[in-house]
Short mmCIF file of C-alpha atoms in Angstrom, two decimals:
data_model
loop_
_atom_site.label_atom_id
_atom_site.label_comp_id
_atom_site.label_asym_id
_atom_site.label_seq_id
_atom_site.Cartn_x
_atom_site.Cartn_y
_atom_site.Cartn_z
CA PRO A 1 -81.46 -100.99 130.39
CA LEU A 2 -81.72 -101.07 126.59
CA LEU A 3 -85.13 -102.73 126.78
CA ALA A 4 -86.28 -100.19 129.35
CA SER A 5 -85.07 -97.28 127.21
CA ALA A 6 -86.74 -98.67 124.10
CA LEU A 7 -90.04 -99.13 125.92
CA ALA A 8 -89.84 -95.61 127.30
CA MET A 9 -89.26 -94.15 123.83
CA TRP A 10 -92.18 -96.13 122.41
CA TRP A 11 -94.38 -95.04 125.31
CA SER A 12 -93.62 -91.35 124.75
CA GLY A 13 -94.50 -91.59 121.05
CA ARG A 14 -97.47 -93.96 121.25
CA GLU A 15 -100.45 -93.61 118.92
CA GLN A 16 -103.79 -92.40 120.29
CA SER A 17 -105.59 -95.32 118.66
CA CYS A 18 -103.87 -97.95 120.84
CA SER A 19 -106.02 -99.81 123.33
CA ASN A 20 -106.32 -98.02 126.66
CA ARG A 21 -106.01 -101.29 128.52
CA LEU A 22 -102.79 -102.23 126.73
CA LEU A 23 -101.36 -98.80 127.49
CA ARG A 24 -102.14 -99.21 131.18
CA ARG A 25 -100.45 -102.63 131.18
CA LEU A 26 -97.38 -101.15 129.54
CA SER A 27 -97.34 -98.37 132.13
CA SER A 28 -97.16 -101.02 134.85
CA VAL A 29 -94.25 -102.72 133.07
CA LEU A 30 -92.37 -99.43 132.81
CA ALA A 31 -92.97 -98.70 136.48
CA ALA A 32 -91.61 -102.14 137.41
CA LEU A 33 -88.49 -101.39 135.34
CA GLY A 34 -88.05 -98.09 137.12
CA VAL A 35 -88.57 -96.07 133.95
CA ARG A 36 -90.33 -92.72 134.16
CA SER A 37 -92.74 -92.04 131.33
CA THR A 38 -94.58 -88.95 130.19
CA PRO A 39 -98.09 -88.89 131.76
CA ALA A 40 -100.68 -90.12 129.31
CA ALA A 41 -103.07 -87.62 127.80
CA PRO A 42 -106.76 -88.34 128.50
CA PRO A 43 -107.92 -91.02 126.05
CA ARG A 44 -110.08 -89.82 123.20
CA ARG A 45 -111.76 -93.15 122.51
CA LEU A 46 -113.49 -95.79 124.60
CA ARG A 47 -114.82 -99.17 123.49
CA LEU A 48 -117.51 -100.75 125.65
CA ALA A 49 -118.50 -104.41 125.35
CA VAL A 50 -122.16 -104.90 126.22
CA VAL A 51 -123.36 -108.35 127.29
CA GLY A 52 -127.08 -108.58 126.68
CA ASP A 53 -129.63 -110.77 128.44
CA CYS A 54 -127.83 -114.05 129.15
CA HIS A 55 -130.73 -116.32 130.14
CA GLY A 56 -128.29 -119.07 131.08
CA GLN A 57 -125.81 -118.46 128.24
CA TYR A 58 -122.60 -117.17 129.79
CA ASN A 59 -119.64 -119.17 131.06
CA GLU A 60 -115.84 -119.18 131.34
CA ASP A 61 -115.49 -119.20 127.54
CA ASP A 62 -117.44 -115.93 127.42
CA ASN A 63 -115.00 -114.43 129.91
CA ALA A 64 -112.14 -115.59 127.69
CA ALA A 65 -113.73 -114.13 124.55
CA LEU A 66 -114.49 -110.86 126.31
CA LEU A 67 -110.93 -110.42 127.56
CA ALA A 68 -109.50 -111.36 124.16
CA LEU A 69 -111.59 -108.63 122.50
CA VAL A 70 -109.76 -106.12 124.77
CA PRO A 71 -112.58 -103.65 125.43
CA ASP A 72 -112.03 -100.75 127.81
CA ALA A 73 -114.96 -101.91 129.97
CA ALA A 74 -117.70 -104.55 130.03
CA LEU A 75 -121.34 -103.74 130.81
CA PHE A 76 -123.85 -106.46 131.79
CA VAL A 77 -127.55 -105.61 131.45
CA GLY A 78 -128.91 -108.40 133.69
CA ASP A 79 -131.28 -111.38 133.32
CA TYR A 80 -128.57 -113.90 134.09
CA ASP A 81 -130.46 -117.12 134.85
CA ASN A 82 -133.65 -117.07 136.97
CA GLU A 83 -131.88 -116.44 140.31
CA ALA A 84 -129.15 -119.06 139.71
CA ALA A 85 -125.75 -117.79 140.85
CA ASP A 86 -123.52 -119.53 138.30
CA ILE A 87 -123.35 -116.64 135.85
CA PRO A 88 -122.85 -113.93 138.51
CA ARG A 89 -120.07 -116.13 139.91
CA THR A 90 -118.43 -116.25 136.46
CA ILE A 91 -118.79 -112.49 135.99
CA ALA A 92 -117.22 -111.93 139.40
CA LYS A 93 -114.00 -113.50 138.09
CA LEU A 94 -113.63 -110.48 135.80
CA HIS A 95 -113.48 -108.08 138.73
CA GLY A 96 -109.93 -106.78 138.86
CA ALA A 97 -109.11 -107.99 135.34
CA LEU A 98 -111.38 -105.55 133.52
CA PRO A 99 -113.57 -102.57 134.46
CA VAL A 100 -117.05 -104.09 134.87
CA ALA A 101 -120.47 -102.57 135.52
CA SER A 102 -123.56 -104.71 136.00
CA ILE A 103 -127.22 -104.45 136.89
CA MET A 104 -129.79 -107.09 137.81
CA GLY A 105 -132.86 -107.79 135.68
CA ASN A 106 -136.32 -109.06 136.51
CA HIS A 107 -135.27 -112.71 136.01
CA ASP A 108 -132.59 -112.27 138.69
CA ALA A 109 -135.33 -112.04 141.34
CA TRP A 110 -137.84 -114.10 139.37
CA TYR A 111 -139.24 -116.10 142.28
CA LEU A 112 -138.66 -113.60 145.07
CA SER A 113 -140.52 -110.79 143.32
CA LYS A 114 -143.55 -113.00 142.76
CA LEU A 115 -143.63 -114.09 146.41
CA ILE A 116 -143.47 -110.48 147.56
CA ALA A 117 -146.07 -109.29 145.04
CA ARG A 118 -148.50 -111.97 146.24
CA GLU A 119 -147.82 -110.86 149.84
CA ARG A 120 -146.75 -114.34 150.86
CA MET A 121 -143.78 -112.92 152.76
CA ALA A 122 -143.62 -110.69 155.81
CA LEU A 123 -141.53 -107.62 155.08
CA ASP A 124 -140.29 -104.91 157.40
CA SER A 125 -141.39 -101.42 156.40
CA ALA A 126 -138.63 -99.37 154.84
CA SER A 127 -136.94 -97.11 157.35
CA SER A 128 -134.71 -95.03 155.09
CA SER A 129 -135.54 -92.75 152.19
CA ALA A 130 -134.37 -93.16 148.61
CA SER A 131 -132.09 -90.15 148.91
CA SER A 132 -129.90 -91.97 151.46
CA LEU A 133 -128.93 -94.77 149.08
CA ALA A 134 -125.19 -95.02 148.42
CA PRO A 135 -123.69 -95.82 144.99
CA GLY A 136 -124.41 -99.45 144.12
CA ALA A 137 -126.44 -99.84 147.30
CA GLN A 138 -127.41 -103.34 148.34
CA PRO A 139 -131.11 -103.88 149.09
CA ARG A 140 -132.19 -104.69 152.61
CA LEU A 141 -132.57 -108.41 151.98
CA GLY A 142 -134.08 -110.52 154.71
CA GLU A 143 -132.45 -113.49 156.41
CA SER A 144 -135.03 -116.06 155.35
CA ALA A 145 -134.30 -118.81 152.80
CA GLU A 146 -136.48 -117.09 150.17
CA PHE A 147 -133.88 -114.31 149.93
CA GLU A 148 -130.84 -116.57 149.68
CA SER A 149 -130.40 -116.77 145.89
CA VAL A 150 -130.88 -113.03 145.35
CA ARG A 151 -128.62 -112.28 148.31
CA GLN A 152 -125.91 -114.51 146.82
CA GLN A 153 -126.10 -112.81 143.43
CA HIS A 154 -125.84 -109.37 145.00
CA SER A 155 -122.83 -110.44 147.00
CA LEU A 156 -121.03 -111.80 143.93
CA LEU A 157 -121.78 -108.72 141.82
CA ALA A 158 -121.22 -106.15 144.57
CA PRO A 159 -117.97 -104.76 143.07
CA SER A 160 -119.69 -104.01 139.74
CA ASN A 161 -123.33 -103.42 140.70
CA VAL A 162 -124.72 -100.04 139.61
CA GLY A 163 -128.42 -100.55 140.32
CA TRP A 164 -129.62 -97.17 141.65
CA GLY A 165 -125.96 -96.22 141.95
CA ARG A 166 -122.76 -95.47 140.04
CA ARG A 167 -119.28 -96.83 139.35
CA ASP A 168 -116.45 -94.51 138.36
CA PHE A 169 -113.46 -95.77 136.39
CA GLU A 170 -111.30 -92.67 136.55
CA ALA A 171 -108.37 -94.12 134.60
CA LEU A 172 -110.49 -94.46 131.46
CA PRO A 173 -112.25 -91.97 132.29
CA LEU A 174 -115.72 -93.59 132.47
CA SER A 175 -118.67 -93.27 134.83
CA VAL A 176 -121.54 -95.78 134.65
CA VAL A 177 -124.81 -94.77 136.30
CA GLY A 178 -127.40 -97.45 137.00
CA GLY A 179 -131.13 -97.37 136.49
CA ARG A 180 -133.71 -99.24 138.57
CA PRO A 181 -132.76 -102.86 139.28
CA LEU A 182 -135.07 -105.80 138.56
CA SER A 183 -137.20 -103.86 136.07
CA SER A 184 -139.59 -105.82 133.89
CA GLY A 185 -140.74 -102.77 131.96
CA GLY A 186 -144.12 -101.14 131.62
CA ALA A 187 -145.73 -100.46 134.98
CA SER A 188 -143.36 -102.79 136.86
CA LEU A 189 -142.48 -100.12 139.43
CA GLU A 190 -146.14 -99.98 140.40
CA ARG A 191 -146.65 -103.75 140.13
CA HIS A 192 -143.75 -104.36 142.52
CA ALA A 193 -144.20 -101.29 144.70
CA ARG A 194 -144.12 -103.39 147.88
CA MET A 195 -140.77 -104.92 146.95
CA TYR A 196 -139.11 -101.63 146.00
CA SER A 197 -140.37 -99.70 149.02
CA SER A 198 -139.55 -102.44 151.52
CA LEU A 199 -136.15 -103.49 150.18
CA TRP A 200 -134.80 -100.19 148.80
CA GLY A 201 -136.98 -97.52 150.39
CA VAL A 202 -137.94 -96.17 146.97
CA ARG A 203 -141.59 -95.24 146.56
CA GLY A 204 -142.73 -94.28 143.09
CA ALA A 205 -141.30 -93.04 139.81
CA GLU A 206 -140.35 -89.60 141.12
CA GLU A 207 -138.20 -90.99 143.95
CA SER A 208 -136.57 -93.50 141.63
CA ALA A 209 -135.81 -90.78 139.07
CA ALA A 210 -134.34 -88.57 141.79
CA VAL A 211 -131.90 -91.31 142.85
CA ILE A 212 -130.78 -91.92 139.26
CA ALA A 213 -130.40 -88.21 138.47
CA LYS A 214 -128.43 -87.63 141.67
CA HIS A 215 -125.77 -90.07 140.55
CA VAL A 216 -125.55 -88.54 137.08
CA ARG A 217 -124.87 -85.12 138.58
CA ALA A 218 -122.20 -86.56 140.88
CA ALA A 219 -120.22 -88.18 138.05
CA PRO A 220 -116.62 -86.91 137.77
CA PRO A 221 -116.22 -83.95 135.39
CA GLY A 222 -114.72 -84.94 132.07
CA ALA A 223 -115.68 -88.60 132.34
CA ALA A 224 -117.79 -90.31 129.69
CA THR A 225 -121.05 -90.82 131.59
CA VAL A 226 -123.09 -93.79 130.39
CA MET A 227 -126.46 -94.98 131.68
CA LEU A 228 -126.85 -98.74 132.24
CA ALA A 229 -130.32 -100.11 132.90
CA HIS A 230 -132.09 -103.42 132.50
CA ASN A 231 -134.98 -101.90 130.56
CA GLY A 232 -134.97 -98.73 128.50
CA PRO A 233 -136.96 -95.55 129.18
CA SER A 234 -140.44 -94.73 127.99
CA GLY A 235 -140.86 -92.24 125.19
CA LEU A 236 -138.97 -94.11 122.47
CA GLY A 237 -141.98 -95.32 120.51
CA SER A 238 -144.99 -97.59 120.89
CA ALA A 239 -144.82 -99.72 117.72
CA ARG A 240 -144.15 -103.40 118.39
CA ASP A 241 -140.76 -103.20 116.65
CA ASP A 242 -139.64 -100.00 118.40
CA ILE A 243 -136.67 -100.34 120.73
CA CYS A 244 -138.95 -100.65 123.81
CA GLY A 245 -142.19 -101.53 122.03
CA LYS A 246 -144.50 -104.19 123.45
CA ASP A 247 -144.67 -107.12 121.00
CA TRP A 248 -147.05 -109.48 122.76
CA GLY A 249 -150.74 -109.67 123.68
CA GLY A 250 -153.41 -108.99 121.12
CA GLY A 251 -151.20 -107.99 118.24
CA GLY A 252 -148.71 -106.10 120.36
CA GLY A 253 -148.00 -102.43 120.42
CA GLY A 254 -147.52 -100.06 123.31
CA ASP A 255 -144.65 -98.27 125.01
CA TRP A 256 -143.03 -100.72 127.49
CA GLY A 257 -140.25 -98.39 128.62
CA ASP A 258 -139.62 -97.29 132.22
CA GLU A 259 -141.17 -93.95 133.12
CA ASP A 260 -138.79 -93.36 136.04
CA LEU A 261 -135.78 -93.66 133.73
CA ARG A 262 -137.37 -91.21 131.29
CA LEU A 263 -137.96 -88.72 134.12
CA ALA A 264 -134.37 -89.04 135.31
CA LEU A 265 -132.90 -88.52 131.84
CA SER A 266 -135.14 -85.51 131.19
CA ASP A 267 -133.68 -83.86 134.30
CA VAL A 268 -129.96 -84.24 133.49
CA THR A 269 -127.44 -83.52 130.77
CA GLY A 270 -124.14 -85.10 129.82
CA VAL A 271 -125.31 -88.70 129.21
CA PRO A 272 -124.64 -89.37 125.52
CA VAL A 273 -125.53 -93.09 125.55
CA VAL A 274 -128.15 -95.21 127.36
CA ILE A 275 -127.55 -98.97 127.32
CA PHE A 276 -130.08 -101.62 128.33
CA GLY A 277 -131.65 -104.96 127.40
CA HIS A 278 -134.84 -106.82 128.40
CA MET A 279 -136.72 -106.25 125.11
CA HIS A 280 -135.46 -109.11 122.94
CA ASP A 281 -134.54 -108.60 119.30
CA ARG A 282 -136.80 -111.34 117.95
CA LEU A 283 -140.44 -110.26 118.12
CA GLN A 284 -143.24 -112.56 119.10
CA GLY A 285 -145.18 -113.33 115.95
CA GLY A 286 -142.15 -112.64 113.75
CA GLY A 287 -140.02 -109.68 112.86
CA GLN A 288 -137.00 -107.90 114.32
CA ARG A 289 -136.80 -105.09 116.83
CA SER A 290 -134.88 -101.86 116.22
CA MET A 291 -131.91 -102.19 118.55
CA VAL A 292 -130.45 -98.67 118.23
CA CYS A 293 -132.23 -95.34 118.01
CA ARG A 294 -131.49 -91.65 118.36
CA GLY A 295 -133.90 -90.11 120.85
CA ALA A 296 -135.57 -86.72 120.53
CA ASP A 297 -133.23 -85.62 123.33
CA GLY A 298 -130.20 -86.31 121.11
CA ARG A 299 -129.04 -89.33 123.11
CA LEU A 300 -128.23 -92.67 121.54
CA TYR A 301 -130.21 -95.61 122.93
CA VAL A 302 -128.71 -99.09 122.56
CA ASN A 303 -130.55 -102.35 123.30
CA GLY A 304 -128.14 -105.26 123.74
CA ALA A 305 -130.76 -108.00 124.22
CA ARG A 306 -130.09 -110.23 121.23
CA VAL A 307 -131.34 -113.62 122.40
CA PRO A 308 -130.03 -116.28 122.25
CA ARG A 309 -126.50 -114.94 122.47
CA TRP A 310 -124.84 -118.28 121.69
CA ARG A 311 -124.78 -120.03 118.35
CA THR A 312 -122.86 -122.93 116.85
CA ALA A 313 -120.01 -121.81 114.62
CA PRO A 314 -120.69 -122.44 110.88
CA SER A 315 -117.78 -124.89 110.85
CA GLY A 316 -119.52 -126.86 113.59
CA CYS A 317 -116.47 -126.42 115.81
CA GLY A 318 -117.15 -124.36 118.89
CA VAL A 319 -119.77 -121.90 120.07
CA GLU A 320 -119.77 -118.24 119.10
CA ARG A 321 -120.68 -115.58 121.63
CA LEU A 322 -122.42 -112.28 120.91
CA PHE A 323 -121.25 -108.89 122.20
CA THR A 324 -122.57 -105.45 121.33
CA MET A 325 -119.65 -103.05 120.98
CA VAL A 326 -120.27 -99.36 121.64
CA ASP A 327 -117.54 -96.87 120.69
CA LEU A 328 -117.37 -93.43 122.29
CA GLU A 329 -115.19 -90.55 121.15
CA GLN A 330 -114.18 -87.39 122.96
CA SER A 331 -114.09 -84.01 121.26
CA SER A 332 -114.07 -80.40 122.36
CA GLY A 333 -117.81 -80.72 122.91
CA GLY A 334 -117.47 -83.71 125.23
CA TRP A 335 -118.09 -87.42 124.79
CA ALA A 336 -120.39 -88.78 122.10
CA ALA A 337 -121.28 -92.12 120.54
CA ALA A 338 -119.30 -92.92 117.39
CA ARG A 339 -120.47 -96.39 116.34
CA VAL A 340 -122.32 -99.52 117.46
CA GLU A 341 -121.81 -103.03 116.12
CA GLN A 342 -122.62 -106.57 117.11
CA VAL A 343 -119.78 -109.08 116.95
CA TRP A 344 -119.78 -112.86 117.14
CA ALA A 345 -116.57 -114.12 118.71
CA LEU A 346 -114.96 -117.42 119.65
CA PRO A 347 -113.35 -117.93 123.08
CA ASP A 348 -109.91 -117.05 121.68
CA GLY A 349 -111.23 -113.65 120.58
CA ARG A 350 -111.45 -114.39 116.86
CA VAL A 351 -114.36 -112.41 115.44
CA THR A 352 -116.36 -114.52 112.99
CA GLU A 353 -118.94 -111.90 112.05
CA ARG A 354 -119.48 -108.17 112.48
CA GLU A 355 -122.87 -106.53 112.05
CA PRO A 356 -122.77 -102.71 112.01
CA LEU A 357 -125.87 -101.29 113.70
CA TRP A 358 -125.19 -97.54 113.67
CA SER A 359 -122.44 -95.01 113.13
CA VAL A 360 -122.33 -91.24 113.40
CA ASP A 361 -120.78 -91.10 109.91
CA ASP A 362 -123.76 -92.95 108.43
CA GLU A 363 -126.16 -90.73 110.36
CA VAL A 364 -124.50 -87.57 109.05
CA GLU A 365 -124.60 -88.94 105.51
CA GLN A 366 -128.32 -89.75 105.83
CA ILE A 367 -129.01 -86.21 107.03
CA ARG A 368 -127.01 -84.79 104.11
CA GLN A 369 -128.90 -86.91 101.58
CA SER A 370 -132.24 -85.97 103.14
CA ARG A 371 -131.44 -82.27 102.91
CA SER A 372 -130.30 -82.66 99.31
CA GLN A 373 -133.56 -84.40 98.45
CA ASP A 374 -135.55 -81.62 100.12
CA LYS A 375 -133.70 -79.00 98.07
CA ARG A 376 -134.34 -80.91 94.83
CA GLU A 377 -138.05 -81.13 95.63
CA GLN A 378 -138.17 -77.40 96.42
CA ASN A 379 -136.47 -76.58 93.12
CA VAL A 380 -138.98 -78.73 91.23
CA ALA A 381 -141.87 -77.02 92.99
#
């Protein structure tokens, strides 16, 4: 009884900065002890752990590191391992232990998409329209052996899949809306039109955008609504080091973002952050990509594709894993991004390095300094 009373008193006077997941665990303990507690106020902060393009680098130690970091949710941007199911199987072990949202990248149907594009497979014509797709809808995969690896991945990731769908985590509150699955950027919707129309019933950028926008509008009121895609939208720049800039072929350059995602975002409000991968941080020919940018629409765009995401610890003991941490904060005006950082962590959760990428405080300070400089120049003139 004394322990129960002490826990109840602590619960009633808890600090807002405590981890949401730890608070939920404590709530379960109190319930088991038969102690009534004051209902928790809606959390004012959320920390999202983004796992960028894996390309074979994700295992049980990554699960351990992720759980030890105690984020409120984990978001996986896809490109697990060229249709191999090992990484999706490892991610599936997180289901139930942590809120998880995932999407599949172009490498997750690497062989299947090429077979379909070359018309080496017979496909049934799509019978349903894009508007009939349910949240996290599974594609209409065939029964032949060519579909087996993609079908297995979809089955393993079904509880977290948001491709052309949505997952709501009301206890946080968080809603994750998914962009187009299997995107390889640029004109990939057109290049793989046969695959998308036959397997999903989606024909063209306008239909894809309509599906994405529909799920944004259906997100629960008051939830932090985040967009998760494999590739980012078009319209964020065409320089080779821009967040979705093409960095290969004849010197590089060109906007490699997804037009359907841009159309969807231009048609909705209430999405403060867009998270994706695909466009790796290291540029072909040298240089580094900008991994965070503020769009003209006011949204924050975050690219989590730092590749490779494993490195040997400086001590030579163990392998460090990379996670991009995105912090959201709620105010009277709704949810907004607060900061973004990349962290290298060991399996026990020890963070060996933090690299700040962006913060709203730094952004405000830059704006203040810029305005001060403008005033000084005007006074001189």
